[in-house]
Short mmCIF file of C-alpha atoms in Angstrom, two decimals:
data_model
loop_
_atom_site.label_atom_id
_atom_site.label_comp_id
_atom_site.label_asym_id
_atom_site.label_seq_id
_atom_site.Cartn_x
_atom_site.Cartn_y
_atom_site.Cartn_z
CA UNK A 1 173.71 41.49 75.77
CA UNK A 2 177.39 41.30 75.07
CA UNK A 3 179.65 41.96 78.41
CA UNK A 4 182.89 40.98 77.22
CA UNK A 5 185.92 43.48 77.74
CA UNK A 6 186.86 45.58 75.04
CA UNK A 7 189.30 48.26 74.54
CA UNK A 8 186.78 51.25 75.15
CA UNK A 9 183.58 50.73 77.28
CA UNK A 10 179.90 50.28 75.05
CA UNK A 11 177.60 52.60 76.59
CA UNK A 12 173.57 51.47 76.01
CA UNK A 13 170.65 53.68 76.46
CA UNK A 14 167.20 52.65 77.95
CA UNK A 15 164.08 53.00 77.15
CA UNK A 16 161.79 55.97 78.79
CA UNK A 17 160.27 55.25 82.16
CA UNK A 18 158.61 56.86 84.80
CA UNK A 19 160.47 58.69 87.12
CA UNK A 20 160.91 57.13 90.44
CA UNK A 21 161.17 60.99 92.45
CA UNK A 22 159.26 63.22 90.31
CA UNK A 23 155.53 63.01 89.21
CA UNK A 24 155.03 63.14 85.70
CA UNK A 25 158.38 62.29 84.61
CA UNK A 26 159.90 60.09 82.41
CA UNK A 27 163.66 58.52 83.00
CA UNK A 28 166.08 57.65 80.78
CA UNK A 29 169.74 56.27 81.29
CA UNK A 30 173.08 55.63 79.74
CA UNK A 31 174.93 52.67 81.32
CA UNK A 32 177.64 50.29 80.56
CA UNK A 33 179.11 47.67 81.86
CA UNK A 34 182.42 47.63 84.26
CA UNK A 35 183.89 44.09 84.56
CA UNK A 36 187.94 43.30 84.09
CA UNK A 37 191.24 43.91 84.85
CA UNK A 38 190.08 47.86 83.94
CA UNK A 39 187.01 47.94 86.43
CA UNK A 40 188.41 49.83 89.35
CA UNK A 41 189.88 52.18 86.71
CA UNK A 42 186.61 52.73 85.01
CA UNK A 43 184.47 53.01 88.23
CA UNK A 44 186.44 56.40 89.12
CA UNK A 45 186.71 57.45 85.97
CA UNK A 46 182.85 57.10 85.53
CA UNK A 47 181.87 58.35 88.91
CA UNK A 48 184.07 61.57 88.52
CA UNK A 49 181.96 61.92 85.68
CA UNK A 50 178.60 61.47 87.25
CA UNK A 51 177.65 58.20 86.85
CA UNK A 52 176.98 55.36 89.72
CA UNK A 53 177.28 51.59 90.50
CA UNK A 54 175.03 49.39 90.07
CA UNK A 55 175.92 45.87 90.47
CA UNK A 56 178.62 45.53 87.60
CA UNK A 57 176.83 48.36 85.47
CA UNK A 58 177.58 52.29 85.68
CA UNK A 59 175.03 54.60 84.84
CA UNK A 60 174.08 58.00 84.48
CA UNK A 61 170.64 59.83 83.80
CA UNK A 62 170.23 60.79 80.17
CA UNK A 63 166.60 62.04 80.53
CA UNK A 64 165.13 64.20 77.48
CA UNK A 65 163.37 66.95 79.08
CA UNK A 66 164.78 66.92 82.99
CA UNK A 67 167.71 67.18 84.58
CA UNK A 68 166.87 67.53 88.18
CA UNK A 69 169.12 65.21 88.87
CA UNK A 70 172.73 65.97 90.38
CA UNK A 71 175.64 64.08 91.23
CA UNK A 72 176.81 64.97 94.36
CA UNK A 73 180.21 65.23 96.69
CA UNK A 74 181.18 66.21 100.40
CA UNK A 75 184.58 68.09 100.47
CA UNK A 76 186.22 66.53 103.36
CA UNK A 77 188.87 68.03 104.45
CA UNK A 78 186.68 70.71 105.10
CA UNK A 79 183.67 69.13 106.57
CA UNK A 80 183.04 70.23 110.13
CA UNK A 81 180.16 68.61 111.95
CA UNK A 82 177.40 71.18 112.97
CA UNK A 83 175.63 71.25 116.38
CA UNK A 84 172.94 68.85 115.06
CA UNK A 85 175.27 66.30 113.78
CA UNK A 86 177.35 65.97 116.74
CA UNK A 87 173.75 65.39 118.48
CA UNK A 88 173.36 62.15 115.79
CA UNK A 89 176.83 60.95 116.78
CA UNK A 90 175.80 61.43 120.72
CA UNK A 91 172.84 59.40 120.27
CA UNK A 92 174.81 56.81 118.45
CA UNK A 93 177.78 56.25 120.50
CA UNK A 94 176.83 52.89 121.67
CA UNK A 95 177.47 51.43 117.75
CA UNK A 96 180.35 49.35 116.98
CA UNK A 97 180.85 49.35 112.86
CA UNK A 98 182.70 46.90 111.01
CA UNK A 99 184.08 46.43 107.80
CA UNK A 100 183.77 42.97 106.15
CA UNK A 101 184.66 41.93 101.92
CA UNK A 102 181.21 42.44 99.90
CA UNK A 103 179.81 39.49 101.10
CA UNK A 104 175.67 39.38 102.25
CA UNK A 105 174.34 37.86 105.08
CA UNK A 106 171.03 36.15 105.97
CA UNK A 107 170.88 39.03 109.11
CA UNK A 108 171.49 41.62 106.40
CA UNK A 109 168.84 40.54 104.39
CA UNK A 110 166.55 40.49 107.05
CA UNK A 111 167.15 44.30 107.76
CA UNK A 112 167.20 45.34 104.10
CA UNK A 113 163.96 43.40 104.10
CA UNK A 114 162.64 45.63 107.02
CA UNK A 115 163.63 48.93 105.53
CA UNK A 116 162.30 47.96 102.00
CA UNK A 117 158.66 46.72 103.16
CA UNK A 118 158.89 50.79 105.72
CA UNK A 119 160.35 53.18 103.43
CA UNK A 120 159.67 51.98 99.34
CA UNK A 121 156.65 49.80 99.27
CA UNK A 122 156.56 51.46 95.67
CA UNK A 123 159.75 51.17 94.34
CA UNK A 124 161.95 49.37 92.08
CA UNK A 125 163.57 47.54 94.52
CA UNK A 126 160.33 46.45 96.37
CA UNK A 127 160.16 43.03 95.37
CA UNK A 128 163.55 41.63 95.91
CA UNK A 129 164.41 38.27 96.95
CA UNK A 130 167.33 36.92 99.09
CA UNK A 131 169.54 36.41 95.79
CA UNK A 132 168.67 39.42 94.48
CA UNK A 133 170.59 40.75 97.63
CA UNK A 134 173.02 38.43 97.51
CA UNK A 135 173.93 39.67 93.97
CA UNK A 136 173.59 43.19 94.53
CA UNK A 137 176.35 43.19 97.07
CA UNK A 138 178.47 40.48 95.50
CA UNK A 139 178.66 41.66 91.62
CA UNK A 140 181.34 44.05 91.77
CA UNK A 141 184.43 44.26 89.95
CA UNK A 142 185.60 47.05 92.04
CA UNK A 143 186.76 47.66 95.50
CA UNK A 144 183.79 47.33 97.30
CA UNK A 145 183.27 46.69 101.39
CA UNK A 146 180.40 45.73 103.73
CA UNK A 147 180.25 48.07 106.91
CA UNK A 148 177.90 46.79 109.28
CA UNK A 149 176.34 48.82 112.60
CA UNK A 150 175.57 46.99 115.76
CA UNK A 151 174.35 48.09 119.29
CA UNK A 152 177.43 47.79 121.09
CA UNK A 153 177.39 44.34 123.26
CA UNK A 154 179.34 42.58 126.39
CA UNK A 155 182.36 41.09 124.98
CA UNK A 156 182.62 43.83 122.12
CA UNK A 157 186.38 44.42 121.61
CA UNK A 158 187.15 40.66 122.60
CA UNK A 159 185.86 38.75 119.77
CA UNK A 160 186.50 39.67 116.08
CA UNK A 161 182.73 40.16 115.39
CA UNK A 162 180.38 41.80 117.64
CA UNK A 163 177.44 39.95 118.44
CA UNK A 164 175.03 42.62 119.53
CA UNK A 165 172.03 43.73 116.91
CA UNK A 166 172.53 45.18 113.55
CA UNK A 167 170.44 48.35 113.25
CA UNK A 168 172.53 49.38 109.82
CA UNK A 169 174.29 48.60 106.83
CA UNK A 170 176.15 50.67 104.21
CA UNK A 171 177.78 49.01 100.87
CA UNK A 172 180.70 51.08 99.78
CA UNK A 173 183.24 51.18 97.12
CA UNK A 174 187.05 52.64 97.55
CA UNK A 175 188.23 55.08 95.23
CA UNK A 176 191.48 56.47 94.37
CA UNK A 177 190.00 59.94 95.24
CA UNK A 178 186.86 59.03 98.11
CA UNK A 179 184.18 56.63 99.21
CA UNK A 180 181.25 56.03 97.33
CA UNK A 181 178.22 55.27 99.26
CA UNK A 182 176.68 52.82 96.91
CA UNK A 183 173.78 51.78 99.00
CA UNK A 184 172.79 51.79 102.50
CA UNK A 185 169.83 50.38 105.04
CA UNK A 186 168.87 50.34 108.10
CA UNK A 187 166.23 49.91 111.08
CA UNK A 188 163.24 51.76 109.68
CA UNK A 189 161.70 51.80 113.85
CA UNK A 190 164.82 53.50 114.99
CA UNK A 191 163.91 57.08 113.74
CA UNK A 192 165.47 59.12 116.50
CA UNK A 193 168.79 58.10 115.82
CA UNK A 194 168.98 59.10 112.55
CA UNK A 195 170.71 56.03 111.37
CA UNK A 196 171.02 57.09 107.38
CA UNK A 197 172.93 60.66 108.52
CA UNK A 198 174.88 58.63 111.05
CA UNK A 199 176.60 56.55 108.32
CA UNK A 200 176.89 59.19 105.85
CA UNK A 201 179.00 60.51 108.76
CA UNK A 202 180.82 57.92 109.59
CA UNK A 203 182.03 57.58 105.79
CA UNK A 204 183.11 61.31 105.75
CA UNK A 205 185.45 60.15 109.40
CA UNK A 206 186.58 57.38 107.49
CA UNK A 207 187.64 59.31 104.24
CA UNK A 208 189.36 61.52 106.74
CA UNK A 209 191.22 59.17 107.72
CA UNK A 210 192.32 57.59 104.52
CA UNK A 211 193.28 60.60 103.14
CA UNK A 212 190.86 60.74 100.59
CA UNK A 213 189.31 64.42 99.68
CA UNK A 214 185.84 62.90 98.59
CA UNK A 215 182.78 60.86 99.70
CA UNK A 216 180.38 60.48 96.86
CA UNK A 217 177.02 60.85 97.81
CA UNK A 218 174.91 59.45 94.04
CA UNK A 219 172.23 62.09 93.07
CA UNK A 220 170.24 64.90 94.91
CA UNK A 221 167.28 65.08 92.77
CA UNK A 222 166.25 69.22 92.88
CA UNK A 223 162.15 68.89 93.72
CA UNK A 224 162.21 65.44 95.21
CA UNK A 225 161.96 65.82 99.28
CA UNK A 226 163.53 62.81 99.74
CA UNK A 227 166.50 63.99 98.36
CA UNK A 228 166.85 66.92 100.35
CA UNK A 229 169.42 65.51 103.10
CA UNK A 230 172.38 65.22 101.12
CA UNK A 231 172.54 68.99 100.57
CA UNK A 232 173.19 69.12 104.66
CA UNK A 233 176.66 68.07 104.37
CA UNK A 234 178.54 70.89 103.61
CA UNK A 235 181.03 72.02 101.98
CA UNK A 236 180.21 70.12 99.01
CA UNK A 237 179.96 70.17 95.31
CA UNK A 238 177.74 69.29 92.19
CA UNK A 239 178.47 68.47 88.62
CA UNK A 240 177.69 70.80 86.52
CA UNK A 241 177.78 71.65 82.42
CA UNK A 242 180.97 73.15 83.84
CA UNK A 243 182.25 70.48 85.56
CA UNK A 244 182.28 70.23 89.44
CA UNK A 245 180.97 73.27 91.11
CA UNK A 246 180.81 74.43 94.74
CA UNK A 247 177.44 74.49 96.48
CA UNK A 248 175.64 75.73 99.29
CA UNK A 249 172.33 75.18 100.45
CA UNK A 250 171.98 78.99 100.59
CA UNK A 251 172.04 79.21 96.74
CA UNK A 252 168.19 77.28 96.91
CA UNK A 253 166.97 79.61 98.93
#
């Protein structure tokens, strides 16, 4: 398939599949390819409009008969950490996080290894390899970082890299208007700290901090239970027919 650069992205459709959240479903999706001097510019154009980042591709659903699922955004600036989520950041207080150039790591693999074989046995991503890793972090046009979590260690603070274990690992890209949490993973046996909401924390402080009113969350799929957590951060807002609209958890009920 041609990936060369042209004036105006080529969008492709796939072929129907089933659906990875919802029984009895069949997928669909429109993707294109973001790789030049334009890629940055593309990947916030395209996520504004509800696609995400795959690798070097962008993609959307485009499903015939569904459309369950929802791009989703925290607002920020807004944000304000409930009782329970100030409990996940007291049990996690003894991380240290770093952030390193998209660049994987045998240790990395090792973890994404561990949560893959735990928590998606079944899924697409089941039977990846060490350079399948290696290319899903690397092949980006964009601005995309590492941010690794580690168990806070002696010497932490001294040294440029803590040493102690990594229990998590979030790839990110940096938009002109937010984060966007492309992918994260982390110790499947470490239930009780809540590892996944602790970095979709962390990149809400972080976009604080930058400035930045957004952090892109990919797609709540409505029905899929899996799905469910990323309607906890709120404020927040969906894309719509209308364009982006606020939400509330209340409106499900």
């Amino acid at each position: 398939m041609n990936t060369q650069t042209s004036p105006s992205p080529q969008f492709y459709l796939t072929a129907a599949a089933p659906c990875p959240y919802l029984p009895d479903e069949l997928e669909r999706k429109v993707f294109t390819h973001m790789v030049g001097p334009r890629a940055t510019e593309m990947n916030d154009l395209l996520t504004q409009g509800g696609f995400r980042r795959s690798q070097n591709i962008a993609y959307r659903p485009a499903c015939e008969a569904c459309r369950a699922c929802v791009s989703v955004r925290v607002l920020v600036k807004e944000f304000q950490a409930s009782r329970a989520f100030r409990r996940v950041d007291a049990a996690n207080r003894d991380l240290v996080s770093t952030v390193f150039p998209a660049q994987p790591s045998t240790e990395q693999f090792s973890l994404f290894r561990r949560y893959l074989d735990a928590r998606h046995q079944q899924g697409g991503m089941s039977d990846m390899s060490a350079l399948d890793y290696a290319i899903m972090v690397e092949d980006s046009h964009v601005q995309t970082r590492i941010i690794e979590y580690r168990l806070r260690s002696p010497g932490d603070g001294v040294s440029a890299q803590p040493r102690g274990e990594l229990v998590a690992v979030a790839l990110s890209d940096l938009m002109s208007d937010g984060l966007s949490m492309v992918y994260s993973f982390y110790n499947p046996e470490m239930e009780k700290r809540s590892l996944g909401t602790m970095m979709v924390l962390d990149h809400i402080r972080r976009a604080q901090a930058l400035g930045l009113p957004h952090v892109y969350l990919g797609y709540w799929v409505r029905g899929s239970q899996k799905m469910d957590y990323k309607t906890r951060f709120q404020p927040q807002e969906h894309l719509m027919n209308q364009g982006w609209m606020r939400f509330s958890a209340d409106m499900e009920e």
